[in-house]
Amino acid sequence: MRRAVCAAARLGATVRSFATGKEAYASREEVTNRVLNVVKNFPKVNILKLSPTSHFQKDLGLDSLDAVEVVMALEDEFKIEIPDSDSDKIVSCADAIEYIATRPSKKESLIHHF
C-alpha cells in the first residue's frame, strides 16, 4: 500500500481515504489530460481545435447526441456516474474538467493509470 501512495504522489494525484479504498481525487492536470484524450477519440473532433476550453458544439462541431456520448465516455474513463441534471451542464472540456476534478472517483480509476 505504501508503494501505491508514493506512486500516486509522484504522479501528482491527491489521494483521500486510500486505506478504505472508497474515494480518490485525481490532479487537475491528470483530469485535463484524460478528458482531452477521451474527447479527441471521437471521429468528428478536429484535434487541431481541441483545447481544455473547447466547447463541444461551438468549437468541436459535436451535436447534442455526441455531447451525451462524450459524457458517457468520461463516466467510463473516470469510473463515475454523472447525474442527468449535471451532465446537461457539461457543454465543454472546461466544464468536464471542473466537474471531474472537484469530485471523488473510485480508487481504481487512478490506479489503472500507474
mmCIF file of C-alpha atoms in Angstrom:
data_model
loop_
_atom_site.group_PDB
_atom_site.id
_atom_site.type_symbol
_atom_site.label_atom_id
_atom_site.label_comp_id
_atom_site.label_asym_id
_atom_site.label_seq_id
_atom_site.Cartn_x
_atom_site.Cartn_y
_atom_site.Cartn_z
ATOM 1 C CA MET A 1 0.000 0.000 0.000
ATOM 2 C CA ARG A 2 2.872 2.354 0.773
ATOM 3 C CA ARG A 3 4.234 1.968 -2.772
ATOM 4 C CA ALA A 4 0.845 2.852 -4.223
ATOM 5 C CA VAL A 5 0.649 6.026 -2.122
ATOM 6 C CA CYS A 6 4.168 7.028 -3.202
ATOM 7 C CA ALA A 7 3.325 6.323 -6.849
ATOM 8 C CA ALA A 8 0.212 8.470 -6.572
ATOM 9 C CA ALA A 9 2.233 11.282 -5.009
ATOM 10 C CA ARG A 10 4.805 11.132 -7.820
ATOM 11 C CA LEU A 11 2.036 11.435 -10.406
ATOM 12 C CA GLY A 12 0.528 14.417 -8.638
ATOM 13 C CA ALA A 13 -2.640 12.661 -7.556
ATOM 14 C CA THR A 14 -4.225 13.654 -4.303
ATOM 15 C CA VAL A 15 -5.466 10.543 -2.573
ATOM 16 C CA ARG A 16 -8.166 10.627 0.080
ATOM 17 C CA SER A 17 -9.422 7.694 2.134
ATOM 18 C CA PHE A 18 -6.856 5.491 0.419
ATOM 19 C CA ALA A 19 -6.864 2.937 3.192
ATOM 20 C CA THR A 20 -10.603 2.406 2.848
ATOM 21 C CA GLY A 21 -10.399 2.321 -0.940
ATOM 22 C CA LYS A 22 -13.553 4.376 -1.338
ATOM 23 C CA GLU A 23 -12.543 7.714 -2.815
ATOM 24 C CA ALA A 24 -9.644 9.433 -4.526
ATOM 25 C CA TYR A 25 -9.106 12.715 -6.334
ATOM 26 C CA ALA A 26 -7.031 12.967 -9.487
ATOM 27 C CA SER A 27 -4.903 16.063 -10.032
ATOM 28 C CA ARG A 28 -6.367 18.728 -12.307
ATOM 29 C CA GLU A 29 -3.538 18.100 -14.775
ATOM 30 C CA GLU A 30 -4.324 14.388 -14.932
ATOM 31 C CA VAL A 31 -8.040 15.109 -15.307
ATOM 32 C CA THR A 32 -7.329 17.591 -18.113
ATOM 33 C CA ASN A 33 -5.128 15.128 -19.993
ATOM 34 C CA ARG A 34 -7.618 12.297 -19.645
ATOM 35 C CA VAL A 35 -10.612 14.449 -20.649
ATOM 36 C CA LEU A 36 -8.803 15.682 -23.765
ATOM 37 C CA ASN A 37 -7.750 12.125 -24.607
ATOM 38 C CA VAL A 38 -11.360 10.922 -24.389
ATOM 39 C CA VAL A 39 -12.694 13.802 -26.498
ATOM 40 C CA LYS A 40 -10.025 13.504 -29.202
ATOM 41 C CA ASN A 41 -11.058 9.889 -29.816
ATOM 42 C CA PHE A 42 -14.427 10.994 -31.204
ATOM 43 C CA PRO A 43 -14.348 10.797 -35.018
ATOM 44 C CA LYS A 44 -15.967 14.225 -35.547
ATOM 45 C CA VAL A 45 -13.401 16.048 -33.402
ATOM 46 C CA ASN A 46 -10.720 18.022 -35.207
ATOM 47 C CA ILE A 47 -7.813 17.682 -32.777
ATOM 48 C CA LEU A 48 -6.360 20.975 -34.027
ATOM 49 C CA LYS A 49 -9.369 22.717 -32.460
ATOM 50 C CA LEU A 50 -9.228 20.726 -29.227
ATOM 51 C CA SER A 51 -8.135 22.548 -26.080
ATOM 52 C CA PRO A 52 -9.044 22.496 -22.387
ATOM 53 C CA THR A 53 -11.573 25.264 -23.097
ATOM 54 C CA SER A 54 -13.173 23.818 -26.261
ATOM 55 C CA HIS A 55 -16.971 23.964 -26.386
ATOM 56 C CA PHE A 56 -18.379 20.672 -27.647
ATOM 57 C CA GLN A 57 -20.804 22.231 -30.153
ATOM 58 C CA LYS A 58 -19.373 25.668 -30.961
ATOM 59 C CA ASP A 59 -15.698 24.703 -31.264
ATOM 60 C CA LEU A 60 -15.717 20.979 -31.996
ATOM 61 C CA GLY A 61 -18.899 20.705 -34.055
ATOM 62 C CA LEU A 62 -20.436 17.974 -31.926
ATOM 63 C CA ASP A 63 -24.215 17.725 -31.818
ATOM 64 C CA SER A 64 -26.231 17.140 -28.644
ATOM 65 C CA LEU A 65 -26.130 13.350 -29.042
ATOM 66 C CA ASP A 66 -22.349 13.476 -29.460
ATOM 67 C CA ALA A 67 -22.114 15.560 -26.280
ATOM 68 C CA VAL A 68 -24.110 12.919 -24.394
ATOM 69 C CA GLU A 69 -21.751 10.250 -25.738
ATOM 70 C CA VAL A 70 -18.743 12.298 -24.591
ATOM 71 C CA VAL A 71 -20.164 12.498 -21.071
ATOM 72 C CA MET A 72 -20.831 8.746 -21.086
ATOM 73 C CA ALA A 73 -17.258 8.095 -22.246
ATOM 74 C CA LEU A 74 -15.986 10.325 -19.431
ATOM 75 C CA GLU A 75 -18.060 8.339 -16.938
ATOM 76 C CA ASP A 76 -16.380 5.167 -18.201
ATOM 77 C CA GLU A 77 -12.908 6.705 -18.163
ATOM 78 C CA PHE A 78 -13.181 8.054 -14.621
ATOM 79 C CA LYS A 79 -15.426 5.305 -13.201
ATOM 80 C CA ILE A 80 -18.002 7.856 -12.066
ATOM 81 C CA GLU A 81 -21.697 8.395 -12.559
ATOM 82 C CA ILE A 82 -22.788 11.864 -13.618
ATOM 83 C CA PRO A 83 -26.466 12.575 -12.886
ATOM 84 C CA ASP A 84 -28.534 13.861 -15.820
ATOM 85 C CA SER A 85 -29.043 17.160 -14.015
ATOM 86 C CA ASP A 86 -25.256 17.660 -14.001
ATOM 87 C CA SER A 87 -24.472 16.128 -17.395
ATOM 88 C CA ASP A 88 -26.774 18.652 -19.088
ATOM 89 C CA LYS A 89 -24.467 21.399 -17.801
ATOM 90 C CA ILE A 90 -21.281 19.827 -19.207
ATOM 91 C CA VAL A 91 -21.034 21.503 -22.613
ATOM 92 C CA SER A 92 -17.270 21.997 -22.876
ATOM 93 C CA CYS A 93 -13.982 20.407 -21.951
ATOM 94 C CA ALA A 94 -13.606 23.043 -19.229
ATOM 95 C CA ASP A 95 -16.964 22.064 -17.717
ATOM 96 C CA ALA A 96 -15.981 18.389 -17.749
ATOM 97 C CA ILE A 97 -12.574 19.080 -16.215
ATOM 98 C CA GLU A 98 -14.058 21.232 -13.451
ATOM 99 C CA TYR A 99 -16.784 18.720 -12.671
ATOM 100 C CA ILE A 100 -14.469 15.704 -12.531
ATOM 101 C CA ALA A 101 -11.566 17.421 -10.751
ATOM 102 C CA THR A 102 -13.801 18.500 -7.878
ATOM 103 C CA ARG A 103 -15.458 15.148 -7.247
ATOM 104 C CA PRO A 104 -14.014 11.938 -5.901
ATOM 105 C CA SER A 105 -13.845 8.909 -8.124
ATOM 106 C CA LYS A 106 -13.302 5.259 -7.389
ATOM 107 C CA LYS A 107 -9.745 4.407 -6.413
ATOM 108 C CA GLU A 108 -9.436 2.013 -9.356
ATOM 109 C CA SER A 109 -9.736 4.837 -11.887
ATOM 110 C CA LEU A 110 -6.470 6.279 -10.602
ATOM 111 C CA ILE A 111 -4.688 3.006 -10.049
ATOM 112 C CA HIS A 112 -5.096 1.681 -13.583
ATOM 113 C CA HIS A 113 -3.011 4.617 -14.845
ATOM 114 C CA PHE A 114 0.042 3.915 -12.641
#
